XYZ file of C-alpha atoms in Angstrom:
745
model
C -23.544 24.974 4.829
C -25.685 24.458 1.894
C -25.200 27.480 0.236
C -22.105 28.011 0.554
C -21.109 24.772 -0.966
C -23.435 25.403 -3.557
C -21.213 28.366 -4.552
C -18.011 26.415 -4.504
C -19.776 23.953 -7.101
C -20.753 26.212 -9.433
C -17.423 28.092 -9.166
C -15.394 25.023 -9.822
C -17.618 23.807 -12.828
C -16.971 27.390 -14.123
C -13.248 27.728 -13.298
C -12.173 24.127 -14.149
C -9.323 24.849 -15.657
C -7.865 26.735 -12.830
C -9.042 24.052 -10.544
C -8.052 21.349 -12.636
C -4.531 23.218 -12.727
C -4.283 23.435 -8.767
C -4.798 20.059 -8.066
C -1.885 18.916 -10.349
C 0.395 21.391 -9.559
C -0.277 20.153 -6.045
C -0.170 16.391 -7.383
C 3.016 17.098 -8.819
C 4.571 18.366 -5.898
C 3.811 15.775 -3.493
C 5.470 13.520 -6.091
C 8.464 15.420 -6.319
C 8.773 15.904 -2.457
C 8.141 12.358 -1.769
C 10.837 11.114 -4.715
C 13.629 13.365 -2.833
C 12.852 12.558 0.484
C 15.193 10.028 2.565
C 13.068 6.533 3.161
C 11.557 6.997 6.594
C 12.667 4.509 9.611
C 10.436 1.413 11.306
C 10.378 2.390 14.901
C 9.207 0.477 17.991
C 5.849 1.186 19.709
C 6.221 3.099 22.841
C 3.805 4.081 25.684
C 5.036 7.099 27.317
C 4.327 6.758 31.069
C 4.207 2.774 31.161
C 6.747 1.496 33.412
C 8.505 -0.276 30.449
C 8.897 2.537 28.703
C 10.440 4.819 32.120
C 12.865 1.702 32.105
C 13.711 2.759 28.179
C 14.347 5.827 28.682
C 16.404 5.155 31.644
C 18.592 2.906 29.727
C 18.861 5.345 26.719
C 20.308 7.744 29.548
C 22.735 5.496 31.656
C 23.536 2.799 28.888
C 23.959 5.087 25.443
C 26.298 3.019 23.853
C 24.039 -0.131 24.180
C 21.344 1.497 22.805
C 22.878 3.418 19.653
C 23.532 0.297 17.785
C 21.914 -0.294 14.167
C 20.137 -3.399 13.141
C 21.033 -6.780 14.503
C 20.645 -10.218 12.770
C 20.674 -13.886 14.440
C 22.399 -16.556 12.565
C 20.694 -19.682 13.827
C 22.995 -22.761 12.735
C 21.038 -26.559 13.245
C 22.993 -29.993 12.800
C 21.751 -32.670 10.759
C 19.893 -35.358 12.698
C 21.667 -37.306 15.265
C 24.593 -34.817 15.012
C 25.980 -31.842 17.014
C 26.857 -28.534 15.879
C 30.113 -28.422 18.215
C 31.586 -31.315 15.760
C 34.612 -30.110 14.456
C 33.321 -30.210 10.758
C 30.299 -28.107 11.673
C 32.021 -25.840 14.226
C 34.326 -25.072 11.310
C 31.552 -24.524 9.154
C 29.940 -22.207 11.701
C 33.316 -20.497 11.830
C 34.214 -20.193 8.247
C 30.575 -18.391 7.882
C 31.000 -15.978 10.614
C 34.675 -15.026 8.995
C 33.286 -14.222 5.952
C 30.978 -11.366 7.549
C 33.658 -9.633 9.958
C 35.140 -6.716 8.635
C 32.401 -6.558 5.862
C 30.974 -3.242 4.704
C 28.086 -1.815 7.667
C 29.002 -4.806 10.188
C 30.008 -3.696 13.644
C 30.380 -7.224 15.222
C 29.493 -10.748 15.234
C 29.576 -13.527 18.139
C 30.815 -16.628 18.302
C 28.697 -18.949 19.579
C 31.068 -21.030 21.161
C 33.058 -18.439 23.168
C 29.845 -17.066 24.278
C 27.604 -20.212 25.346
C 24.875 -19.916 22.479
C 24.863 -23.321 22.002
C 21.449 -25.431 22.980
C 21.981 -28.462 25.523
C 22.053 -30.802 23.398
C 24.311 -29.593 21.226
C 22.120 -29.458 17.997
C 21.309 -25.579 17.784
C 23.533 -22.193 18.010
C 23.211 -18.848 17.140
C 25.445 -16.140 16.141
C 24.552 -12.095 16.713
C 25.718 -9.807 13.827
C 25.262 -6.037 15.016
C 25.750 -3.240 12.037
C 26.158 0.502 12.100
C 23.163 1.320 10.359
C 19.369 1.243 11.109
C 17.667 -1.655 8.990
C 16.478 0.885 6.673
C 19.762 1.672 6.025
C 20.980 -1.559 5.401
C 22.669 -1.663 1.614
C 21.341 -4.583 -0.559
C 25.093 -5.643 -0.950
C 24.997 -5.583 3.135
C 21.987 -8.104 2.954
C 23.239 -9.983 0.389
C 26.350 -10.617 2.343
C 24.416 -12.457 5.048
C 22.066 -14.289 2.984
C 25.435 -15.417 1.040
C 26.765 -16.558 4.573
C 23.944 -18.499 5.582
C 23.781 -20.383 1.689
C 27.829 -21.027 2.648
C 26.845 -22.991 6.177
C 23.986 -24.717 3.861
C 26.463 -26.084 1.185
C 28.257 -27.355 4.320
C 25.209 -29.230 5.313
C 23.859 -27.298 7.955
C 20.299 -25.778 8.382
C 20.581 -22.031 8.529
C 17.926 -19.667 9.162
C 18.447 -15.752 9.526
C 16.306 -13.421 12.469
C 16.528 -10.497 13.940
C 15.603 -6.774 12.261
C 18.774 -6.874 9.286
C 16.134 -8.192 6.593
C 13.096 -6.540 7.723
C 11.699 -4.577 4.791
C 9.079 -1.778 4.791
C 5.658 -2.639 3.563
C 4.996 -1.281 0.068
C 1.506 -1.023 -1.195
C 0.320 -2.063 -4.861
C 0.322 -5.972 -4.814
C -1.761 -8.115 -6.504
C -4.228 -8.100 -3.977
C -4.943 -4.175 -3.633
C -4.817 -4.145 -7.668
C -8.042 -6.793 -7.442
C -9.645 -4.674 -4.591
C -9.715 -1.370 -6.860
C -10.780 -3.377 -9.831
C -14.033 -4.714 -8.187
C -14.611 -1.014 -7.045
C -14.102 0.190 -10.651
C -16.533 -2.701 -12.133
C -19.046 -1.594 -9.114
C -18.890 1.973 -10.337
C -19.611 1.289 -14.097
C -22.783 -0.807 -12.863
C -23.863 1.914 -10.245
C -23.737 4.872 -12.596
C -23.778 2.814 -16.447
C -20.687 4.805 -17.235
C -17.220 4.317 -18.130
C -16.724 7.927 -17.754
C -18.745 8.496 -14.542
C -16.979 5.412 -13.419
C -13.226 6.921 -14.134
C -14.148 10.412 -12.682
C -14.500 8.815 -9.307
C -11.606 6.851 -9.660
C -9.263 9.458 -11.003
C -10.355 11.872 -8.033
C -9.777 9.444 -5.560
C -6.506 8.561 -7.148
C -5.146 12.253 -6.649
C -6.251 12.816 -3.249
C -4.139 9.346 -2.642
C -1.216 10.266 -4.169
C -1.196 13.717 -2.750
C -1.464 12.073 0.854
C 1.177 9.198 -0.068
C 3.296 11.756 -1.395
C 3.073 13.811 1.862
C 3.546 11.050 4.420
C 6.397 9.921 2.202
C 8.043 13.268 2.357
C 7.248 13.790 5.994
C 8.421 10.504 6.999
C 11.874 11.490 8.547
C 10.979 14.645 10.235
C 7.733 13.173 11.731
C 8.872 9.682 12.110
C 6.056 8.536 9.724
C 6.243 4.608 9.302
C 5.270 2.674 6.336
C 2.061 1.557 8.464
C 0.784 5.012 8.571
C 1.374 5.166 4.388
C -0.249 2.228 3.966
C -3.140 3.407 6.147
C -3.415 7.013 4.244
C -3.466 4.908 1.259
C -6.190 2.251 2.165
C -8.298 5.058 3.726
C -7.994 7.665 0.930
C -8.609 5.594 -1.800
C -11.969 3.859 -0.148
C -13.579 7.342 0.995
C -12.329 9.116 -2.159
C -14.295 6.881 -4.419
C -17.316 6.801 -2.199
C -17.316 10.569 -1.716
C -16.795 11.002 -5.443
C -19.522 8.604 -6.479
C -22.023 10.607 -4.093
C -21.916 13.740 -5.740
C -21.639 12.078 -9.011
C -25.069 10.496 -8.241
C -26.609 13.522 -6.953
C -25.242 15.825 -9.912
C -27.219 13.225 -12.451
C -30.031 13.590 -10.122
C -30.345 17.511 -10.452
C -29.818 16.985 -14.419
C -33.001 14.212 -14.187
C -34.957 17.236 -12.800
C -34.185 19.391 -15.767
C -31.148 21.558 -14.135
C -28.612 22.886 -16.643
C -24.967 21.594 -15.937
C -23.910 24.468 -13.959
C -26.801 24.521 -11.678
C -26.640 20.716 -11.198
C -22.766 21.003 -10.446
C -23.858 23.492 -7.605
C -26.979 21.429 -6.015
C -24.968 18.363 -6.050
C -22.171 19.969 -3.804
C -24.526 21.811 -2.164
C -26.764 18.810 -0.969
C -24.396 15.646 -1.276
C -21.508 17.937 -0.579
C -23.071 19.135 2.520
C -23.062 15.256 3.637
C -19.562 14.207 2.270
C -18.044 17.223 4.733
C -20.200 16.264 7.569
C -18.834 12.291 6.729
C -15.472 13.193 6.156
C -15.358 15.557 9.475
C -16.751 12.627 11.803
C -13.978 10.234 10.470
C -11.421 13.245 10.596
C -12.510 13.812 14.442
C -12.274 10.200 15.462
C -9.130 9.613 13.760
C -7.346 12.672 15.316
C -9.088 11.971 18.315
C -6.734 8.653 18.237
C -3.834 11.005 20.004
C -5.707 10.593 23.326
C -4.328 7.084 23.838
C -1.093 7.893 24.244
C 0.818 5.915 21.708
C 2.836 8.198 19.382
C 2.324 5.199 16.761
C -1.255 5.246 16.900
C -1.531 9.109 16.722
C 0.705 9.235 13.496
C -1.892 6.382 12.362
C -4.499 8.982 13.165
C -3.165 12.108 11.944
C -1.956 10.372 8.243
C -5.711 8.834 8.118
C -7.160 12.233 8.760
C -5.224 13.958 6.301
C -6.196 11.297 3.895
C -9.786 11.987 4.609
C -9.497 15.596 4.450
C -7.695 15.683 1.423
C -10.642 13.457 -0.216
C -13.071 15.948 1.110
C -11.528 19.041 -0.649
C -11.022 16.552 -3.758
C -14.866 15.914 -3.728
C -15.709 19.465 -3.083
C -13.838 21.009 -5.979
C -12.153 18.515 -8.216
C -15.180 16.347 -9.107
C -17.590 19.481 -9.933
C -14.257 21.031 -11.973
C -14.443 17.510 -14.043
C -18.283 17.924 -14.868
C -17.611 20.763 -16.446
C -14.835 18.872 -18.611
C -16.611 15.593 -19.212
C -19.977 17.584 -19.970
C -22.836 15.258 -20.868
C -20.821 12.140 -21.299
C -20.905 11.719 -17.183
C -24.501 10.746 -17.775
C -25.340 7.224 -18.991
C -25.775 6.517 -23.005
C -29.392 6.807 -22.724
C -29.188 10.431 -21.042
C -26.787 11.357 -23.565
C -29.599 11.100 -26.126
C -32.095 12.670 -24.178
C -30.055 16.074 -23.836
C -28.658 16.480 -26.896
C -29.187 19.929 -28.473
C -32.646 19.981 -30.871
C -34.264 17.407 -28.408
C -37.937 18.148 -26.861
C -35.807 18.768 -23.331
C -32.599 18.890 -23.486
C -31.624 19.767 -20.155
C -33.653 16.880 -18.786
C -32.952 13.357 -18.351
C -35.196 10.739 -18.492
C -36.075 9.108 -15.577
C -36.745 5.488 -14.794
C -40.140 3.972 -15.486
C -42.033 0.655 -14.531
C -40.913 -1.535 -12.193
C -39.802 -0.257 -8.622
C -35.886 -0.494 -7.884
C -34.453 -3.209 -5.859
C -33.929 -0.108 -2.949
C -37.747 0.445 -3.132
C -38.786 -2.855 -2.972
C -36.419 -3.744 -0.099
C -37.665 -0.515 1.911
C -41.260 -2.209 1.084
C -40.466 -5.437 2.329
C -39.116 -4.115 5.695
C -42.197 -1.558 6.354
C -44.665 -5.096 5.759
C -42.889 -6.569 8.698
C -40.175 -4.526 10.629
C -40.078 -6.564 13.892
C -39.072 -9.742 12.562
C -36.537 -7.709 10.294
C -35.167 -5.746 13.192
C -35.534 -8.985 15.794
C -33.343 -11.388 12.754
C -30.774 -8.765 12.192
C -30.096 -7.985 15.548
C -29.561 -11.590 16.420
C -27.256 -12.332 13.840
C -25.112 -9.551 14.549
C -25.274 -10.475 18.168
C -24.311 -14.368 17.371
C -21.297 -12.799 15.220
C -20.100 -10.950 17.909
C -19.858 -13.776 20.758
C -16.678 -14.382 19.686
C -15.580 -10.879 21.055
C -16.130 -12.076 24.201
C -13.042 -13.555 24.491
C -10.591 -11.000 23.073
C -7.288 -11.424 24.070
C -4.828 -8.135 22.768
C -1.432 -8.415 21.838
C 1.542 -7.457 19.208
C 2.551 -9.809 16.655
C 6.318 -10.592 16.245
C 8.337 -13.094 14.382
C 5.891 -15.813 15.587
C 3.068 -14.063 13.094
C 5.308 -14.601 9.877
C 4.653 -17.105 7.447
C 6.824 -20.194 7.651
C 7.902 -19.361 4.515
C 10.130 -16.783 5.756
C 13.393 -17.466 7.362
C 12.527 -14.712 10.116
C 9.941 -17.536 11.290
C 11.805 -20.641 10.669
C 14.601 -18.829 13.276
C 12.130 -18.225 15.444
C 10.961 -21.812 15.645
C 14.645 -23.154 15.716
C 15.511 -20.708 18.778
C 12.117 -21.762 20.276
C 13.352 -25.521 19.927
C 16.786 -25.432 21.336
C 16.168 -22.658 23.901
C 13.124 -22.983 24.990
C 9.555 -20.716 24.146
C 10.753 -17.848 25.984
C 14.083 -17.260 24.782
C 12.387 -14.993 21.825
C 10.856 -13.007 24.564
C 13.380 -12.072 27.198
C 12.403 -9.717 30.111
C 14.986 -6.901 30.612
C 15.026 -6.319 34.553
C 16.523 -2.433 34.950
C 18.051 -1.623 38.871
C 18.362 2.180 39.210
C 20.875 2.002 42.275
C 21.792 5.466 42.570
C 20.149 5.658 45.827
C 21.764 2.538 47.105
C 25.282 2.213 48.689
C 26.092 -0.579 46.844
C 24.708 -1.108 42.997
C 26.621 -4.628 42.673
C 25.032 -5.933 45.572
C 21.709 -4.630 45.130
C 21.495 -6.072 41.479
C 22.740 -9.322 42.821
C 19.553 -9.522 45.353
C 17.483 -8.295 42.477
C 18.850 -11.185 40.447
C 17.999 -13.912 43.425
C 14.589 -12.279 44.222
C 13.743 -12.861 40.151
C 15.178 -16.534 40.200
C 12.577 -17.291 42.414
C 9.724 -16.053 40.776
C 7.691 -19.339 38.878
C 7.863 -19.192 35.415
C 11.421 -17.770 35.513
C 13.981 -20.082 33.333
C 16.882 -18.360 33.415
C 18.349 -15.027 34.945
C 21.614 -13.960 34.046
C 24.313 -12.068 35.474
C 23.914 -8.197 36.236
C 25.870 -5.758 34.003
C 26.560 -2.649 35.394
C 27.125 0.809 33.846
C 30.300 2.489 33.823
C 28.986 4.918 36.644
C 28.300 1.868 38.542
C 24.665 2.946 39.296
C 22.520 1.056 37.000
C 22.758 -2.450 36.663
C 21.036 -4.313 34.016
C 19.982 -8.042 34.032
C 18.410 -10.469 31.451
C 15.264 -12.911 32.615
C 14.140 -15.724 30.632
C 10.838 -16.763 30.759
C 9.499 -20.422 30.204
C 6.696 -19.306 28.009
C 6.062 -17.776 24.781
C 6.222 -14.049 24.552
C 2.399 -13.908 23.709
C 1.499 -16.201 25.700
C -0.933 -15.079 29.004
C 1.733 -16.951 31.133
C 4.191 -14.464 30.256
C 1.760 -11.617 31.282
C 1.453 -13.094 34.342
C 4.878 -13.677 34.965
C 5.783 -9.727 34.438
C 2.917 -9.148 36.771
C 4.675 -11.190 39.102
C 8.155 -10.011 38.785
C 7.031 -6.714 39.760
C 5.482 -7.823 42.622
C 8.025 -9.616 44.150
C 10.592 -6.737 44.085
C 8.929 -3.647 45.906
C 10.751 -5.662 49.002
C 14.177 -5.135 47.280
C 13.215 -1.580 46.467
C 12.018 -0.932 50.176
C 15.405 -2.518 52.172
C 17.842 -1.034 49.779
C 16.090 2.492 48.036
C 16.852 0.905 44.559
C 14.007 1.591 41.935
C 13.473 -1.916 40.056
C 11.756 -1.607 36.676
C 10.914 -4.762 33.893
C 11.175 -3.820 30.597
C 11.872 -4.988 27.382
C 10.022 -5.721 24.101
C 7.820 -8.786 25.636
C 6.890 -6.389 28.758
C 6.636 -3.523 26.344
C 3.789 -5.304 24.031
C 2.170 -6.353 27.560
C 2.149 -3.059 28.761
C 0.570 -1.540 25.775
C -1.938 -4.067 25.263
C -3.370 -3.424 28.700
C -3.261 0.118 28.169
C -5.108 -0.290 25.240
C -7.464 -2.724 26.724
C -7.936 0.073 29.789
C -8.769 2.915 26.672
C -11.186 1.008 24.949
C -14.303 1.826 26.826
C -13.554 5.550 27.664
C -12.860 6.031 23.630
C -15.748 4.017 22.914
C -17.973 5.983 24.920
C -16.481 9.357 23.575
C -16.864 8.065 20.194
C -20.704 7.144 20.638
C -21.302 10.838 22.960
C -19.954 12.468 19.836
C -22.150 10.550 17.508
C -25.346 11.014 19.029
C -24.178 14.735 19.451
C -23.566 15.137 15.896
C -26.603 13.258 14.106
C -28.981 15.286 16.488
C -27.726 18.573 15.182
C -28.041 16.975 11.587
C -31.408 15.211 11.788
C -32.730 17.479 14.494
C -34.120 14.138 16.298
C -33.131 12.593 19.438
C -34.130 8.923 18.747
C -32.428 8.827 15.014
C -28.879 9.562 16.811
C -29.869 6.826 19.685
C -30.519 4.176 16.907
C -27.283 4.937 14.916
C -25.221 4.821 18.138
C -26.762 1.425 19.067
C -26.485 0.397 15.723
C -22.579 1.504 15.233
C -22.386 -1.051 18.528
C -23.542 -3.425 16.524
C -21.469 -3.438 14.021
C -18.527 -2.842 15.537
C -19.221 -5.710 18.240
C -19.241 -7.952 14.880
C -16.048 -7.132 13.687
C -14.359 -7.629 16.738
C -16.287 -11.124 16.437
C -14.718 -11.829 12.851
C -11.142 -10.389 14.539
C -11.296 -13.321 17.330
C -12.783 -15.904 14.892
C -9.906 -15.641 12.192
C -6.938 -14.626 13.939
C -7.682 -15.783 17.692
C -9.228 -18.970 16.776
C -7.957 -19.728 13.528
C -11.300 -19.657 11.532
C -10.650 -19.074 7.700
C -7.014 -18.366 8.656
C -5.860 -20.118 5.701
C -7.812 -17.974 3.209
C -6.901 -14.913 4.769
C -3.091 -16.196 4.748
C -2.478 -16.578 8.910
C -0.656 -19.261 9.463
C -0.205 -18.420 13.540
C -2.818 -17.719 15.687
C -2.680 -15.366 18.566
C -4.062 -12.373 20.289
C -5.749 -9.511 18.112
C -3.356 -6.852 17.970
C -3.666 -4.640 20.604
C -3.834 -1.320 18.358
C -6.911 -2.757 16.237
C -9.824 -2.196 18.603
C -9.308 1.545 18.990
C -7.953 2.258 15.451
C -11.129 0.207 13.963
C -13.690 1.867 16.547
C -12.277 5.002 15.206
C -12.347 4.580 11.574
C -15.559 2.666 11.350
C -17.174 5.236 13.325
C -16.804 8.197 10.258
C -17.309 5.533 8.021
C -20.640 4.230 9.706
C -21.845 8.161 9.511
C -21.298 8.374 5.938
C -24.032 5.897 5.147
C -25.989 7.102 8.111
C -26.006 10.231 6.554
C -26.512 9.815 3.052
C -29.578 7.477 3.539
C -31.486 9.300 5.866
C -31.080 12.786 4.789
C -32.905 12.028 1.638
C -35.462 10.495 4.251
C -35.558 13.394 6.229
C -35.793 15.581 3.161
C -38.876 14.140 2.008
C -40.529 13.773 5.743
C -39.897 17.646 5.968
C -41.774 18.145 2.926
C -44.616 16.600 4.160
C -44.508 12.663 3.517
C -45.182 10.245 5.915
C -42.507 8.399 8.242
C -43.312 5.246 5.634
C -42.881 7.105 2.653
C -39.971 8.701 3.651
C -37.949 5.548 3.960
C -39.499 5.025 0.744
C -38.030 7.620 -0.645
C -34.438 7.734 0.989
C -34.142 3.960 -0.306
C -35.250 4.895 -3.852
C -32.939 7.476 -4.055
C -30.091 6.659 -2.149
C -29.804 2.772 -1.267
C -28.214 2.199 -4.638
C -25.401 4.409 -4.406
C -25.188 3.467 -0.576
C -25.050 -0.246 -1.241
C -22.633 0.384 -4.509
C -20.372 3.005 -2.079
C -19.926 -0.085 0.712
C -18.828 -2.863 -1.749
C -16.172 -0.235 -3.112
C -15.187 0.324 0.221
C -15.363 -3.486 1.320
C -13.180 -4.043 -1.796
C -10.606 -1.563 -1.623
C -9.940 -2.724 2.400
C -10.127 -6.115 1.618
C -7.668 -5.504 -1.467
C -5.018 -5.173 1.992
C -5.421 -8.655 3.335
C -2.905 -10.153 0.979
C -0.086 -7.789 2.347
C 2.551 -9.736 4.614
C 1.782 -7.474 7.531
C 0.069 -8.652 10.553
C -1.030 -4.872 11.502
C -2.397 -4.419 7.710
C -3.933 -8.152 7.480
C -5.893 -7.036 10.625
C -7.069 -3.978 9.761
C -8.152 -4.860 6.313
C -10.341 -7.566 7.501
C -11.762 -5.674 10.136
C -12.465 -2.879 8.183
C -14.090 -4.794 5.438
C -16.106 -6.934 8.193
C -17.180 -3.773 10.038
C -18.142 -1.780 6.850
C -20.488 -4.787 5.647
C -21.892 -4.983 9.108
C -22.650 -1.740 9.679
C -23.788 -0.729 5.668
C -25.834 -4.159 4.545
C -27.290 -5.162 8.089
C -27.212 -1.976 10.441
C -28.272 0.933 7.867
C -29.640 -1.231 5.268
C -31.969 -3.302 7.631
C -32.126 -2.464 11.060
C -32.175 1.381 10.394
C -35.562 1.442 8.301
C -37.342 -1.412 10.805
C -36.686 0.956 13.359
C -37.807 4.113 12.201
C -40.576 2.318 10.648
C -41.669 0.976 14.245
C -41.084 4.746 15.814
C -42.872 6.327 12.927
C -43.309 10.022 13.717
C -41.592 9.817 16.872
C -38.572 9.153 15.248
C -38.461 13.044 13.710
C -39.120 14.299 17.072
C -37.026 16.913 18.645
C -37.907 19.041 22.132
C -38.745 22.394 21.700
C -35.580 23.645 23.687
C -33.361 21.651 21.566
C -34.908 22.831 18.399
C -34.072 26.683 19.556
C -31.059 25.730 20.714
C -29.160 23.527 18.069
C -27.375 24.988 14.964
C -29.284 24.487 11.847
C -26.832 23.187 9.630
C -28.729 21.979 6.340
C -26.930 19.098 5.512
C -30.310 17.884 3.033
C -29.969 21.559 1.369
C -33.335 22.931 2.232
C -32.002 26.581 1.840
C -31.274 25.338 -1.714
C -35.126 24.257 -2.019
C -36.514 27.374 -0.575
C -34.231 30.369 -1.829
C -32.970 28.608 -5.105
C -35.112 29.804 -8.078
C -36.529 26.765 -10.690
C -34.010 24.732 -12.143
C -33.113 25.569 -15.697
C -30.240 26.655 -18.141
C -31.379 30.306 -16.763
C -31.404 29.685 -13.141
C -29.414 32.136 -11.246
C -27.225 31.874 -8.171
C -29.092 31.477 -5.110
C -28.891 33.913 -2.129
C -28.923 33.162 1.748
C -31.662 35.047 3.792
C -29.661 37.760 5.990
C -28.220 36.209 9.320
C -28.469 32.423 8.281
C -25.965 30.404 6.465
């Protein structure tokens, strides 16, 4: 693989105008496609095979008219202290407000709270439901403005009015202040790490090209593939992080090769052949882990995985082709100022970059510190991560609703008013679907089901059954006593499902419990059940791939165990922040609750690949030194001398990019930003920088042991580029293209 990528690097350097033109053309096409594509819709989560999803599918079949409605809004009215909304003046204000919406553009219907009984028992709170002919994403600004103006109309009359429902929901748009700060921090780190504005700008430019193409493609395919804004933001987040890192790794290796005396084209080829091999492997692991999310069975998670995988694949392609092409465009300006002076024509060694001399670098000093006391470093790091991971033992999974939004939003205030007036369970009603097609009397069967559900502890009320046109299906609404995300509501769903089998056996009907709350519970349980199997697959894949790459048994085991530690610590942070509320104000979390159910598996998939990045980039230099005769300790020092600074810079960049998304006002993106930033920090700076060298130091030569049978069976992927060292001529301006031996890659 190294020799193949070597040729790609040299070809891209020589044909830089062609390569640059091709990528510019792809970028323009992606942007044009995104600009012309219609906006996608925000879809609800679904989980095929669960009881709640089967019930939704049955409702789509038997009650198509009820499931074909568009967006919905709830106007929630509260009378001033000591007054009732049923008072004459307040009733007139409510009716006047609703009258201003009747017949409005895109308005299908409005309900009168006084006719439907949508007034709290104490008479202080009432609500009206407004349905629209279009989905939330298709509602026009005049339509939304009319809704907000109607609320202001009632406020002017002395009422407190808030707006709930989906009508005011908007797609989360990237590009906020925190994201810009994250990219700014990444730029500063690049300048410090590379010592060149041009080199830093090159890494940022190539990352932006890959991200822009990925974001454009996701936007263009949003409607045909049903991609949501969350998929686009994940693609943006991952594309930026890995795009900058991959360009940094190849640029750093290019500068190292120039320091050895290679002429620019040769250095570009060697950089892509060596660091590029590691980029391909690291990108492949991220790609496989993200695509593997599809096995969980949640369509939205599958789409997120595919979107993120596509962004990573683009980042790899850009790094392998556009980065070496830009080396050709910028020439010596990629180097630091001192290096540019030393490589000017007429200097003593016009192709050789001066190397640092004198005091060892921080990476070297840190490696030697670990080698002096590996046991103490290992114990301290493991115990520290274990302590951080302890909160993960209380991990609870759920899906956020309006209760997780900021109290500054009208949706959250509407949620709180409805809870106050109608009970905490009002915001999360359960829908009980009775399939009475095999029953002789659908109405009596539905009434028997309603009676059974009313007798279950924790049910506040059950509405009268509503029969479909064919009178073979009935729908009941059961309101819990407790809030949607509470553990009591989860127990209630199971209690109702456990109470109806007797009715089913006696009547031949099928009774299914669904609704948004039940669906969220089913998805969360499915995520919990899939967590260990998915983690096992990821760990197994990590051990297999690293065994092939490093031709060692103990190194992959060490890497997998370290990955478990970093993921466990990241879960501990998520629980502490989002469940316990620690530092919640810093993140902008105003309501604690269960951790979003999609996050653990999503973080495992992403962090697995990113952890392999640092493992590969750090240990390839160690193995390269070891196979060339260095002692185990010398190999560790060599790895940190050449890669420690770059890996640290790459980790800080990735943490900055992920942390930049914490300010997005979406629970999904916030949780993802905190989890990924924490996981990368733990994995890079504790696991790879402390635990890994400590374990390698304790193992010595045994770390690189591989049974003979495996040595014969396993393919040699040559990530560290040994073939280039064996078969390439001496570096220099007249170096020729190396030819691989017959029968080998």
